[in-house]
Coordinates of C-alpha atoms in Angstrom, one line a residue:
M10 CA 35.4 42.8 8.3
S11 CA 38.5 41.8 6.4
E12 CA 41.0 44.4 5.2
Q13 CA 40.6 43.1 1.7
N14 CA 36.9 43.8 1.6
V15 CA 37.4 47.3 3.1
A16 CA 40.0 48.0 0.5
M17 CA 37.6 47.1 -2.3
V18 CA 35.2 49.8 -1.3
K19 CA 37.6 52.6 -0.5
P20 CA 37.5 55.4 -3.0
H21 CA 40.2 55.1 -5.6
A22 CA 43.1 57.4 -5.3
A23 CA 42.8 59.9 -8.2
T24 CA 45.1 58.3 -10.7
I25 CA 44.4 60.6 -13.5
A26 CA 42.5 63.9 -13.7
W27 CA 39.5 64.1 -16.0
W28 CA 41.3 66.3 -18.5
M29 CA 44.1 63.8 -18.8
A30 CA 41.5 61.0 -19.4
A31 CA 39.9 63.3 -22.0
G32 CA 43.2 63.4 -23.8
L33 CA 43.5 59.6 -23.6
V34 CA 40.1 59.1 -25.2
G35 CA 40.5 62.0 -27.6
A36 CA 43.7 60.7 -29.0
D37 CA 41.8 57.6 -30.3
I38 CA 38.7 59.4 -31.5
G39 CA 40.8 62.2 -32.9
T40 CA 42.6 59.9 -35.4
S41 CA 39.4 59.4 -37.4
V42 CA 39.7 62.8 -39.0
F43 CA 42.7 61.5 -41.0
Y44 CA 40.8 58.7 -42.8
S45 CA 37.0 59.1 -42.4
S46 CA 36.6 61.3 -45.5
G47 CA 38.9 59.1 -47.5
V48 CA 36.8 56.0 -46.6
L49 CA 33.5 57.8 -47.4
Y50 CA 34.4 59.5 -50.7
P51 CA 34.5 56.3 -52.8
L52 CA 31.1 55.4 -51.4
V53 CA 29.1 58.7 -51.4
G54 CA 31.4 61.2 -53.2
F55 CA 31.1 64.8 -52.2
A56 CA 28.3 64.0 -49.8
A57 CA 30.9 62.5 -47.4
P58 CA 30.9 65.6 -45.0
F59 CA 27.1 65.2 -44.4
F60 CA 27.6 61.6 -43.2
V61 CA 30.4 62.7 -40.9
L62 CA 28.1 65.4 -39.5
L63 CA 25.3 62.8 -39.0
V64 CA 27.5 60.5 -37.0
V65 CA 28.8 63.5 -34.9
L66 CA 25.2 64.3 -34.0
C67 CA 24.7 60.6 -33.0
M68 CA 27.6 61.0 -30.6
W69 CA 25.4 63.0 -28.3
F70 CA 23.2 59.9 -27.8
F71 CA 26.3 57.9 -27.0
K72 CA 27.4 60.5 -24.6
L73 CA 24.2 60.2 -22.6
T74 CA 24.4 56.4 -22.7
Y75 CA 28.0 56.2 -21.4
Q76 CA 27.3 58.8 -18.7
E77 CA 24.5 56.7 -17.4
G78 CA 26.4 53.4 -17.7
T79 CA 29.4 54.6 -15.8
S80 CA 27.3 56.3 -13.2
V81 CA 25.2 53.2 -12.4
S82 CA 28.2 50.8 -12.8
P83 CA 31.4 52.8 -12.0
L84 CA 33.6 49.8 -12.6
N85 CA 36.3 49.0 -15.1
G86 CA 35.3 46.7 -17.9
G87 CA 32.6 48.8 -19.7
A88 CA 30.1 46.6 -21.6
Y89 CA 31.6 43.4 -20.2
T90 CA 30.9 44.4 -16.6
M91 CA 27.3 45.4 -17.3
V92 CA 26.5 42.3 -19.3
L93 CA 28.1 40.2 -16.5
Q94 CA 25.9 41.9 -13.9
T95 CA 22.7 41.4 -15.8
I96 CA 22.8 38.5 -18.2
G97 CA 25.6 36.4 -16.8
R98 CA 29.1 35.1 -17.3
R99 CA 28.7 33.3 -20.7
A100 CA 27.4 36.4 -22.5
A101 CA 30.0 38.5 -20.7
L102 CA 32.8 36.3 -22.1
V103 CA 31.6 37.0 -25.6
V104 CA 31.6 40.7 -25.0
G105 CA 34.9 40.6 -23.2
S106 CA 36.5 38.7 -26.1
L107 CA 35.1 41.2 -28.6
T108 CA 36.4 44.1 -26.6
I109 CA 39.9 42.6 -26.3
L110 CA 39.9 42.0 -30.1
S111 CA 38.8 45.6 -30.6
Y112 CA 41.8 46.9 -28.5
L113 CA 44.3 44.6 -30.2
A114 CA 43.1 45.9 -33.6
T115 CA 43.2 49.5 -32.3
A116 CA 46.8 49.2 -31.3
V117 CA 47.9 47.4 -34.5
V118 CA 46.0 49.5 -36.9
S119 CA 47.0 52.8 -35.2
A120 CA 50.7 51.9 -35.1
L121 CA 50.8 50.7 -38.7
S122 CA 48.8 53.7 -40.0
G123 CA 51.0 56.1 -38.1
S124 CA 54.1 54.4 -39.6
L125 CA 52.6 54.6 -43.1
Y126 CA 51.7 58.3 -42.7
L127 CA 55.3 59.0 -41.6
S128 CA 56.7 57.0 -44.6
S129 CA 54.7 59.2 -47.0
L130 CA 57.3 62.0 -46.3
W131 CA 59.9 59.8 -48.0
G132 CA 57.7 58.4 -50.7
G133 CA 57.0 55.2 -48.9
W134 CA 59.0 52.5 -47.1
P135 CA 59.4 48.8 -47.6
T136 CA 57.0 46.7 -45.5
W137 CA 59.7 45.5 -43.0
L138 CA 60.6 49.1 -42.1
V139 CA 57.0 50.1 -41.7
V140 CA 56.5 47.2 -39.2
V141 CA 59.7 48.1 -37.3
V142 CA 58.7 51.8 -37.0
A143 CA 55.1 50.7 -36.0
A144 CA 56.5 48.4 -33.3
T145 CA 58.2 51.4 -31.6
P146 CA 55.1 53.0 -30.0
V147 CA 53.8 49.5 -29.0
V148 CA 57.0 48.8 -27.1
V149 CA 57.4 52.4 -25.7
F150 CA 53.9 52.6 -24.4
A151 CA 54.2 49.1 -22.8
A152 CA 57.2 50.4 -20.9
L153 CA 55.5 53.7 -19.9
N154 CA 52.5 51.8 -18.6
L155 CA 54.7 49.8 -16.4
L156 CA 55.7 53.1 -14.7
G157 CA 52.1 54.1 -14.3
L158 CA 48.9 55.1 -16.2
K159 CA 49.5 58.8 -15.3
E160 CA 53.0 58.7 -16.9
S161 CA 51.8 57.4 -20.3
T162 CA 48.7 59.6 -20.2
K163 CA 50.8 62.8 -19.8
V164 CA 52.5 62.0 -23.2
V165 CA 49.1 61.3 -24.9
F166 CA 47.5 64.4 -23.4
A167 CA 50.3 66.6 -24.9
V168 CA 49.8 64.9 -28.3
A169 CA 46.0 65.3 -28.1
C170 CA 46.3 69.0 -27.2
F171 CA 48.6 69.7 -30.2
H172 CA 46.3 67.6 -32.5
F173 CA 43.1 69.4 -31.7
S174 CA 44.7 72.8 -31.6
M175 CA 46.2 72.3 -35.0
L176 CA 42.8 71.1 -36.4
I177 CA 40.9 74.1 -35.0
L178 CA 43.4 76.6 -36.4
M179 CA 43.3 74.8 -39.8
D180 CA 39.5 74.8 -39.8
A181 CA 39.3 78.5 -38.8
F182 CA 41.7 79.5 -41.6
G183 CA 40.0 77.2 -44.0
V184 CA 36.6 78.8 -43.3
Y185 CA 38.3 82.2 -44.0
L186 CA 39.7 81.0 -47.3
A187 CA 36.3 79.5 -48.3
L188 CA 34.5 82.8 -47.6
T189 CA 37.1 85.2 -49.1
H190 CA 38.9 83.3 -51.8
G191 CA 36.1 81.2 -53.2
A192 CA 35.2 77.5 -52.8
H193 CA 33.5 74.7 -54.7
W194 CA 30.0 75.2 -53.1
G195 CA 28.3 73.5 -56.0
R196 CA 29.8 70.2 -55.1
L197 CA 27.9 70.2 -51.8
L198 CA 24.7 71.4 -53.4
R199 CA 24.7 68.6 -55.9
S200 CA 26.3 66.0 -53.6
F201 CA 23.2 63.8 -53.1
H202 CA 22.3 63.7 -56.8
G203 CA 22.5 60.1 -58.0
L204 CA 23.0 58.5 -54.6
G205 CA 20.9 55.4 -54.2
P206 CA 19.6 53.7 -51.0
Q207 CA 22.5 51.2 -51.0
Q208 CA 25.1 53.9 -51.2
M209 CA 23.4 55.9 -48.5
I210 CA 23.3 52.9 -46.1
L211 CA 27.0 52.0 -46.9
G212 CA 28.0 55.6 -46.3
F213 CA 26.1 55.8 -43.0
A214 CA 27.7 52.5 -41.7
S215 CA 31.2 53.5 -42.8
A216 CA 30.9 57.0 -41.1
F217 CA 30.7 55.3 -37.7
L218 CA 34.4 54.4 -38.1
G219 CA 34.9 58.1 -37.3
I220 CA 34.1 57.7 -33.6
T221 CA 36.2 54.6 -32.8
G222 CA 37.6 54.8 -29.3
F223 CA 34.5 56.4 -27.8
E224 CA 34.1 53.6 -25.3
S225 CA 37.7 53.8 -23.8
A226 CA 36.8 55.9 -20.7
A227 CA 34.4 53.2 -19.5
Q228 CA 37.3 50.8 -19.3
I229 CA 39.3 52.9 -16.9
V230 CA 36.5 54.5 -14.9
E231 CA 38.0 53.3 -11.6
E232 CA 41.2 55.2 -12.3
I233 CA 39.5 58.5 -13.0
E234 CA 39.4 61.1 -10.3
A235 CA 36.3 61.3 -8.0
P236 CA 33.5 62.2 -8.2
T237 CA 33.4 59.7 -11.1
E238 CA 30.1 60.8 -12.6
K239 CA 31.1 64.4 -12.9
S240 CA 34.5 63.5 -14.3
I241 CA 33.0 61.2 -17.0
R242 CA 30.5 64.0 -17.9
K243 CA 33.4 66.4 -18.4
I244 CA 35.4 63.9 -20.4
Y245 CA 32.6 63.2 -22.9
T246 CA 31.4 66.7 -23.1
T247 CA 34.9 67.9 -24.0
I248 CA 35.6 65.2 -26.5
V249 CA 32.2 65.3 -28.2
A250 CA 32.4 69.1 -28.5
L251 CA 35.9 69.0 -30.0
V252 CA 35.1 66.2 -32.4
S253 CA 31.8 67.9 -33.3
I254 CA 33.8 71.0 -34.4
T255 CA 36.9 69.5 -36.0
A256 CA 35.5 66.4 -37.8
P257 CA 32.7 67.9 -39.9
F258 CA 34.5 71.2 -40.5
S259 CA 37.6 69.4 -41.8
A260 CA 35.4 67.1 -44.0
F261 CA 33.5 70.1 -45.5
L262 CA 36.7 72.1 -46.1
V263 CA 38.3 69.2 -48.0
M264 CA 35.4 69.1 -50.4
L265 CA 35.2 72.9 -50.7
L266 CA 38.9 73.9 -51.1
L267 CA 40.6 71.0 -53.0
N268 CA 40.3 71.2 -56.8
D269 CA 39.6 68.1 -58.9
A270 CA 43.3 67.3 -59.5
Q271 CA 44.0 67.5 -55.7
I272 CA 41.0 65.4 -54.9
G273 CA 42.5 62.6 -57.1
Q274 CA 46.0 63.1 -55.8
Y275 CA 45.2 63.1 -52.1
K276 CA 42.2 60.7 -52.1
D277 CA 44.0 58.5 -49.5
A278 CA 45.0 61.4 -47.3
F279 CA 42.5 64.3 -47.8
L280 CA 43.7 66.2 -44.8
S281 CA 47.2 66.4 -46.3
G282 CA 45.8 68.0 -49.4
L283 CA 43.9 70.5 -47.2
A284 CA 47.2 71.4 -45.5
V285 CA 48.9 72.0 -48.8
V286 CA 46.1 74.3 -49.9
E287 CA 46.2 76.3 -46.7
G288 CA 49.9 76.5 -46.0
G289 CA 51.9 74.6 -48.6
H290 CA 54.5 71.9 -48.1
W291 CA 55.6 72.9 -44.6
L292 CA 52.1 72.7 -43.2
M293 CA 51.6 69.3 -44.9
V294 CA 54.8 68.0 -43.2
L295 CA 53.5 69.3 -39.8
L296 CA 50.1 67.7 -40.4
V297 CA 51.7 64.3 -41.3
L298 CA 53.8 64.5 -38.1
N299 CA 50.6 65.3 -36.2
A300 CA 48.8 62.3 -37.8
C301 CA 51.7 60.0 -37.0
F302 CA 52.0 61.0 -33.3
T303 CA 48.3 61.0 -32.8
L304 CA 47.9 57.6 -34.3
F305 CA 50.9 56.4 -32.1
A306 CA 49.2 57.9 -29.1
A307 CA 46.0 55.9 -29.8
V308 CA 48.2 52.8 -29.1
N309 CA 48.2 53.9 -25.5
T310 CA 44.4 54.2 -25.4
A311 CA 44.4 50.5 -26.4
Y312 CA 46.7 49.6 -23.6
A313 CA 44.6 51.5 -21.0
G314 CA 41.3 50.0 -22.2
A315 CA 42.6 46.5 -22.6
T316 CA 44.4 46.4 -19.2
G317 CA 41.4 47.9 -17.4
L318 CA 39.2 45.2 -18.9
M319 CA 41.6 42.3 -18.5
T320 CA 42.3 43.1 -14.8
T321 CA 38.6 43.2 -14.1
M322 CA 38.2 39.8 -15.8
G323 CA 41.1 38.5 -13.8
K324 CA 39.5 39.6 -10.5
Q325 CA 36.3 37.7 -11.5
G326 CA 38.1 34.6 -12.5
N327 CA 37.6 34.8 -16.2
L328 CA 41.3 35.2 -16.9
P329 CA 44.3 33.7 -15.0
A330 CA 45.2 35.4 -11.7
I331 CA 48.6 36.3 -13.1
V332 CA 47.1 39.2 -15.0
L333 CA 46.6 40.9 -11.5
H334 CA 50.2 40.6 -10.4
Q335 CA 51.9 43.9 -10.0
W336 CA 55.4 44.6 -11.1
D337 CA 56.2 46.7 -8.0
D338 CA 56.1 43.5 -6.0
K339 CA 59.5 42.9 -7.5
V340 CA 60.7 46.3 -8.7
S341 CA 59.5 49.1 -6.5
F342 CA 59.5 52.0 -9.0
L343 CA 57.3 50.0 -11.5
K344 CA 54.0 51.0 -10.1
G345 CA 52.0 50.9 -13.3
F346 CA 49.8 48.3 -14.9
P347 CA 50.1 44.6 -14.0
F348 CA 51.9 41.8 -15.9
V349 CA 49.2 41.8 -18.6
A350 CA 50.8 44.9 -20.3
L351 CA 53.6 42.7 -21.8
P352 CA 51.5 39.9 -23.1
F353 CA 49.3 42.5 -24.8
M354 CA 52.4 44.0 -26.3
S355 CA 53.5 40.6 -27.6
L356 CA 50.1 39.9 -29.2
C357 CA 50.2 43.3 -30.9
L358 CA 53.7 42.7 -32.3
L359 CA 52.6 39.2 -33.5
M360 CA 49.6 40.6 -35.3
M361 CA 51.9 43.2 -37.0
V362 CA 54.2 40.6 -38.3
A363 CA 51.4 38.3 -39.4
F364 CA 49.3 41.0 -41.2
P365 CA 51.8 43.8 -42.2
G366 CA 50.1 44.5 -45.5
Q367 CA 46.4 44.1 -44.4
V368 CA 45.9 47.4 -42.6
D369 CA 42.6 48.0 -44.5
Q370 CA 41.2 44.6 -43.5
L371 CA 42.4 45.1 -39.9
G372 CA 40.8 48.5 -39.9
S373 CA 37.5 47.0 -40.9
I374 CA 37.8 44.4 -38.2
Y375 CA 38.5 47.1 -35.7
G376 CA 35.4 48.9 -36.9
M377 CA 33.2 45.9 -36.6
A378 CA 34.5 45.0 -33.2
F379 CA 34.1 48.6 -32.0
L380 CA 30.5 48.7 -33.2
G381 CA 29.8 45.4 -31.4
V382 CA 31.2 46.7 -28.2
M383 CA 29.2 49.9 -28.4
I384 CA 26.0 47.9 -29.1
S385 CA 26.7 45.7 -26.1
Y386 CA 27.1 48.8 -23.9
S387 CA 23.8 50.2 -25.1
I388 CA 22.1 46.9 -24.3
G389 CA 23.9 46.8 -20.9
V390 CA 22.5 50.2 -19.9
V391 CA 18.9 49.1 -20.8
L392 CA 19.4 45.8 -18.9
L393 CA 20.6 47.6 -15.8
R394 CA 17.3 49.5 -15.8
L395 CA 15.3 46.3 -16.2
H396 CA 17.2 44.0 -13.8
Q397 CA 18.8 46.3 -11.2
P398 CA 16.3 49.1 -10.5
L399 CA 17.7 49.6 -7.0
K400 CA 21.2 50.1 -8.3
V401 CA 19.9 52.6 -10.9
A402 CA 17.9 54.5 -8.3
R403 CA 21.0 55.0 -6.3
A404 CA 23.2 56.2 -9.2
P405 CA 24.3 59.8 -9.0
W406 CA 23.1 60.5 -12.5
V407 CA 20.7 58.8 -14.9
S408 CA 19.0 60.1 -18.0
H409 CA 15.5 61.5 -17.6
W410 CA 14.7 61.2 -21.3
V411 CA 12.9 57.9 -20.9
F412 CA 9.8 55.9 -22.0
K413 CA 7.8 53.4 -20.0
W414 CA 8.3 49.7 -20.5
G415 CA 6.1 47.7 -18.2
K416 CA 6.9 49.0 -14.8
Q417 CA 10.4 50.3 -15.8
M418 CA 11.5 53.5 -17.3
I419 CA 13.9 52.9 -20.3
P420 CA 16.2 55.7 -21.5
F421 CA 15.8 56.7 -25.1
A422 CA 19.5 57.4 -25.8
P423 CA 20.8 53.8 -25.6
V424 CA 17.8 52.5 -27.6
I425 CA 18.2 55.0 -30.4
G426 CA 21.9 54.9 -30.4
G427 CA 22.1 51.1 -30.2
S428 CA 19.6 50.7 -33.0
L429 CA 21.7 53.0 -35.3
L430 CA 24.9 51.1 -34.4
L431 CA 23.2 47.8 -35.1
V432 CA 22.3 49.0 -38.6
A433 CA 25.9 50.0 -39.2
E434 CA 27.2 46.7 -37.8
L435 CA 25.0 44.6 -40.0
T436 CA 25.9 46.6 -43.0
Q437 CA 29.6 46.1 -42.3
L438 CA 29.2 42.4 -41.7
I439 CA 27.3 41.9 -45.0
T440 CA 29.6 44.0 -47.2
A441 CA 33.1 43.5 -45.8
Q442 CA 33.4 39.9 -46.6
Q443 CA 37.2 39.4 -46.4
A444 CA 37.5 41.4 -43.2
R445 CA 34.5 39.6 -41.8
S446 CA 36.1 36.2 -42.3
L447 CA 39.5 37.2 -40.8
G448 CA 37.8 39.1 -38.0
L449 CA 35.7 36.0 -37.1
Q450 CA 38.8 33.8 -37.0
L451 CA 40.6 36.2 -34.7
F452 CA 37.5 36.7 -32.5
L453 CA 36.9 32.9 -32.1
A454 CA 40.6 32.5 -31.3
V455 CA 40.4 35.0 -28.4
L456 CA 37.0 33.5 -27.3
L457 CA 38.3 29.9 -27.4
V458 CA 41.3 30.7 -25.2
M459 CA 39.0 32.4 -22.7
V460 CA 36.3 29.7 -22.7
Y461 CA 39.0 27.0 -22.4
Y462 CA 40.4 28.7 -19.3
R463 CA 36.9 29.2 -17.8
L464 CA 35.8 25.6 -18.4
G465 CA 39.1 24.2 -17.1
K466 CA 39.5 26.5 -14.1
V467 CA 36.8 28.9 -13.2
E468 CA 33.9 26.4 -12.9
D469 CA 35.8 24.8 -10.1
R470 CA 35.0 27.9 -8.0
M471 CA 31.3 26.8 -8.0
V472 CA 31.6 23.0 -8.5
A473 CA 34.7 22.0 -6.4
L474 CA 33.6 24.2 -3.5
P475 CA 30.0 22.9 -2.8
D476 CA 27.8 24.3 -0.1
L477 CA 27.8 22.6 3.3
R478 CA 24.0 22.3 4.0
L479 CA 22.8 20.9 7.3
G480 CA 19.1 20.3 8.1
L481 CA 18.3 20.9 11.8
G482 CA 15.2 20.1 13.8
R483 CA 12.4 18.7 11.6
F484 CA 14.7 19.0 8.6
R485 CA 17.4 16.7 10.1
G486 CA 18.0 13.5 8.2
L487 CA 16.0 14.4 5.1
A488 CA 17.4 12.9 1.9
E489 CA 16.6 16.1 0.0
L490 CA 16.4 19.4 1.8
P491 CA 13.6 21.7 0.9
E492 CA 14.0 25.2 -0.7
L493 CA 13.4 27.8 2.1
P494 CA 13.8 31.6 2.1
V495 CA 17.5 32.2 2.1
Y496 CA 19.2 34.6 4.4
V497 CA 22.9 35.2 3.6
V498 CA 25.2 36.4 6.4
C499 CA 28.6 37.5 5.3
T500 CA 31.2 36.4 7.9
T501 CA 34.9 37.3 8.2
G502 CA 35.9 34.2 10.1
A503 CA 35.1 31.2 12.3
H504 CA 34.3 33.0 15.6
G505 CA 32.0 30.7 17.5
S506 CA 30.4 33.1 20.0
R507 CA 29.9 35.8 17.4
L508 CA 28.3 33.4 14.9
V509 CA 25.9 32.1 17.6
T510 CA 24.9 35.6 18.5
V511 CA 24.2 36.5 14.9
I512 CA 22.4 33.2 14.1
S513 CA 20.3 33.5 17.2
H514 CA 19.4 37.0 16.3
M515 CA 18.3 35.9 12.8
L516 CA 16.1 33.1 14.2
K517 CA 14.5 35.5 16.7
A518 CA 13.9 38.2 14.1
Y519 CA 12.7 36.0 11.2
G520 CA 11.6 32.8 12.8
D521 CA 12.2 29.1 12.0
G522 CA 11.7 27.7 8.5
I523 CA 14.5 29.7 6.9
E524 CA 17.9 28.8 5.5
I525 CA 20.9 30.8 6.9
V526 CA 23.9 30.8 4.7
L527 CA 27.2 31.7 6.3
F528 CA 29.1 33.2 3.4
H529 CA 32.9 33.6 3.5
A530 CA 35.2 35.0 0.8
E531 CA 38.9 33.9 1.0
E532 CA 41.5 35.9 -0.8
R533 CA 44.0 34.1 -3.1
T534 CA 42.8 30.5 -2.8
A535 CA 41.3 28.1 -5.3
Q536 CA 40.3 25.6 -2.6
H537 CA 39.2 25.8 1.0
G538 CA 41.6 27.8 3.0
V539 CA 42.2 27.7 6.8
V540 CA 39.3 29.9 7.7
G541 CA 36.9 28.1 5.4
G542 CA 37.9 24.7 6.8
E543 CA 37.5 26.0 10.4
L544 CA 34.1 27.5 9.6
E545 CA 32.9 24.2 8.2
R546 CA 34.2 22.2 11.2
L547 CA 32.6 24.7 13.6
V548 CA 29.2 24.3 11.9
S549 CA 29.3 20.6 11.4
Q550 CA 30.8 19.6 14.7
Q551 CA 29.5 22.1 17.2
L552 CA 26.7 24.4 15.9
E553 CA 24.8 21.5 14.5
D554 CA 24.3 20.1 18.1
F555 CA 23.8 23.6 19.6
Y556 CA 20.8 24.3 17.3
S557 CA 19.5 20.8 17.1
D558 CA 16.1 21.8 18.4
K559 CA 15.6 24.6 15.9
D560 CA 13.8 24.0 12.6
F561 CA 16.0 25.6 9.9
I562 CA 18.8 24.9 7.5
L563 CA 22.3 26.0 8.3
S564 CA 24.7 26.3 5.3
V565 CA 28.3 27.4 4.7
K566 CA 29.5 28.7 1.3
V567 CA 33.2 29.6 0.8
L568 CA 34.5 31.2 -2.4
P569 CA 37.9 32.4 -3.4
G570 CA 38.2 36.1 -3.9
T571 CA 37.0 39.3 -2.2
L572 CA 33.5 39.7 -0.9
V573 CA 32.4 42.3 -3.4
E574 CA 33.7 40.1 -6.3
V575 CA 32.3 36.7 -5.4
L576 CA 29.0 37.4 -3.6
P577 CA 27.3 38.6 -6.8
E578 CA 28.5 35.5 -8.5
Y579 CA 27.0 33.4 -5.8
R580 CA 23.6 35.2 -6.2
K581 CA 23.7 34.2 -9.9
M582 CA 24.1 30.6 -8.9
R583 CA 21.7 30.7 -6.0
H584 CA 18.8 33.1 -5.6
F585 CA 18.4 35.0 -2.3
D586 CA 16.7 38.2 -1.4
H587 CA 18.1 38.8 2.1
C588 CA 21.7 39.7 2.8
F589 CA 23.5 40.8 5.9
V590 CA 27.0 42.1 6.7
T591 CA 28.4 42.4 10.2
S592 CA 29.9 45.7 11.3
G593 CA 33.7 46.0 11.6
H594 CA 35.9 48.3 13.5
N595 CA 35.5 51.1 10.9
A596 CA 31.9 52.3 10.8
V597 CA 32.4 54.3 7.6
A598 CA 34.1 51.4 5.8
S599 CA 31.3 49.0 7.0
E600 CA 28.6 51.3 5.6
A601 CA 30.5 51.8 2.4
L602 CA 30.8 48.0 2.0
R603 CA 27.1 47.6 2.7
E604 CA 26.1 50.2 0.1
H605 CA 28.5 48.7 -2.5
L606 CA 27.1 45.2 -2.0
S607 CA 23.6 46.5 -2.2
N608 CA 24.3 48.2 -5.5
E609 CA 26.1 45.2 -7.0
L610 CA 23.4 42.7 -5.8
G611 CA 20.4 44.8 -6.7
I612 CA 18.8 44.1 -3.2
E613 CA 18.8 45.7 0.1
V614 CA 21.8 44.7 2.3
V615 CA 21.4 45.1 6.0
L616 CA 24.3 46.1 8.3
L617 CA 24.2 44.1 11.6
D618 CA 25.6 46.1 14.4
E619 CA 27.0 43.3 16.6
E620 CA 27.4 45.6 19.6
S621 CA 23.6 46.1 19.7
L622 CA 22.7 42.4 19.4
A623 CA 21.8 40.4 22.5
K624 CA 25.0 38.6 23.8
G625 CA 23.2 35.8 25.8
P626 CA 23.5 33.1 23.2
G627 CA 27.2 33.9 22.7
V628 CA 27.8 33.5 26.4
W629 CA 25.9 30.2 26.5
F630 CA 27.9 29.0 23.5
T631 CA 31.2 29.9 25.2
Q632 CA 30.3 27.9 28.3
W633 CA 29.0 25.0 26.2
S634 CA 32.0 24.9 23.9
Q635 CA 34.4 24.9 26.9
S636 CA 32.5 21.9 28.5
Y637 CA 32.4 20.2 25.0
R638 CA 36.2 20.5 24.7
S639 CA 36.6 19.1 28.2
R640 CA 34.6 16.1 27.3
E641 CA 36.5 15.5 24.1
S642 CA 39.9 15.7 26.0

């Protein structure tokens, strides 16, 4: 077994602890409290807090959905990875493009909004200064991520701790004021009077902007400390609990404690008004600084999510391999994210310069893209249940709140949550016309670049590297070889005696009338490498004669990449139900590889212990090959 393949299944070194990852996700979701009530108030008036509460309750469905998804598919990429595993590459490209757009919008909107919040302390800044200040966190976090994910996450964790601590203290004191000094309770009691169905639907859809960033942990699941399933559960339990307390309480207190004049004055920054009521100007300044730094911290969440996704896409050939190159190859202390961090930074800066005054539209685009990603994830969890039941059965945690669909058990959480998200997405698409148009243009631009690369480069992996298929025995000389049961044997090299031993074992165990595919994955090559060429020559020039009296088809398939990356791709192109891996020097790593492949393929993968196989055919082959070489010379 190759070192590369062993490395692919080794447990990840714990890059970040669960509580640091919770801070990373919480910094993004936590920003919603600064604008959600302001977005909802023009639509539903004083009923805004009830819509915030409704969406917070929906978060518990999403929590179950993401816990199951990351447990069954503990790989970076989130919705993209699950759609790739179940539907295929074309649909995954669409989801990947949508997710990248979501993170670009996250970084740009968060940076610009933080800058605008800060500028409010000075009565506003000119646009060019807003852009310059907004560019600062984009550049700073790009540099920090080059040092490592842990380094940037430490900063974000500190910001998130301060943010939620301040909100909890403000909410507690606000409740005290409401109970002891009086509040506008009548507003809430009359809040739904006069609201029509259209306003209710618009309010419901807009309220979902309050949980943007929820999906971020699924993009970096491989970097979170093991055991992954428990860490993810702790992350989402912590974040959902914090948001469930701070978001609705803050929204209700705004409507209870601000008078009519303050409602009009602070309609674009309700939480600033709440700070003024509770503590005066100094608390408002502290809140604005909190908002600024929390929004800036959300930029790093975008970096983490986008880089986790884009490196996964690079490994699978959907983005150029350069996105996988590490800076520490050239500068030893830069052990952070790959080259892709700087292109992402450049795109963010370009969007800031292109749309400096369109924060609202970019925010709507961000919301629509986020909803699309969350819907895709919900669909992906259901598809894993339908298409990869073996993988689901082996997951450390799956939801037991299910209903029966045919022979499969489908979880309620992604179905209910995905349906609610779909309503919100359709509402946003119908009502936000300008943002929809701009968002569609940006989405198609990202998708076009990705599809162009795929059509120009990636298809060569399957087309330019065709199978070598040889019919032996009664299949020899046929113009078109028949379709037989396919048995895939993963091989690490062109070792004649070992291959004869394994092939002979397969024929003895499963009989003639089968097709044996010798599958080899070669790292860092777009064409046949040395091992691939040797393997094909060995099969076509020697093994073809050696097995001439056996009735089966012998094939060779070589693909660039690591085994755990490219073998699932081969199964999408060519169906097979039988797969075998040979044992290596490390029994634990061999078993880990077998289990990993079994989960990814959704079929049982058998580990062949070469030491236990009969060695007779190998000895015969060695003698035969020696005499064969003598005749040739």
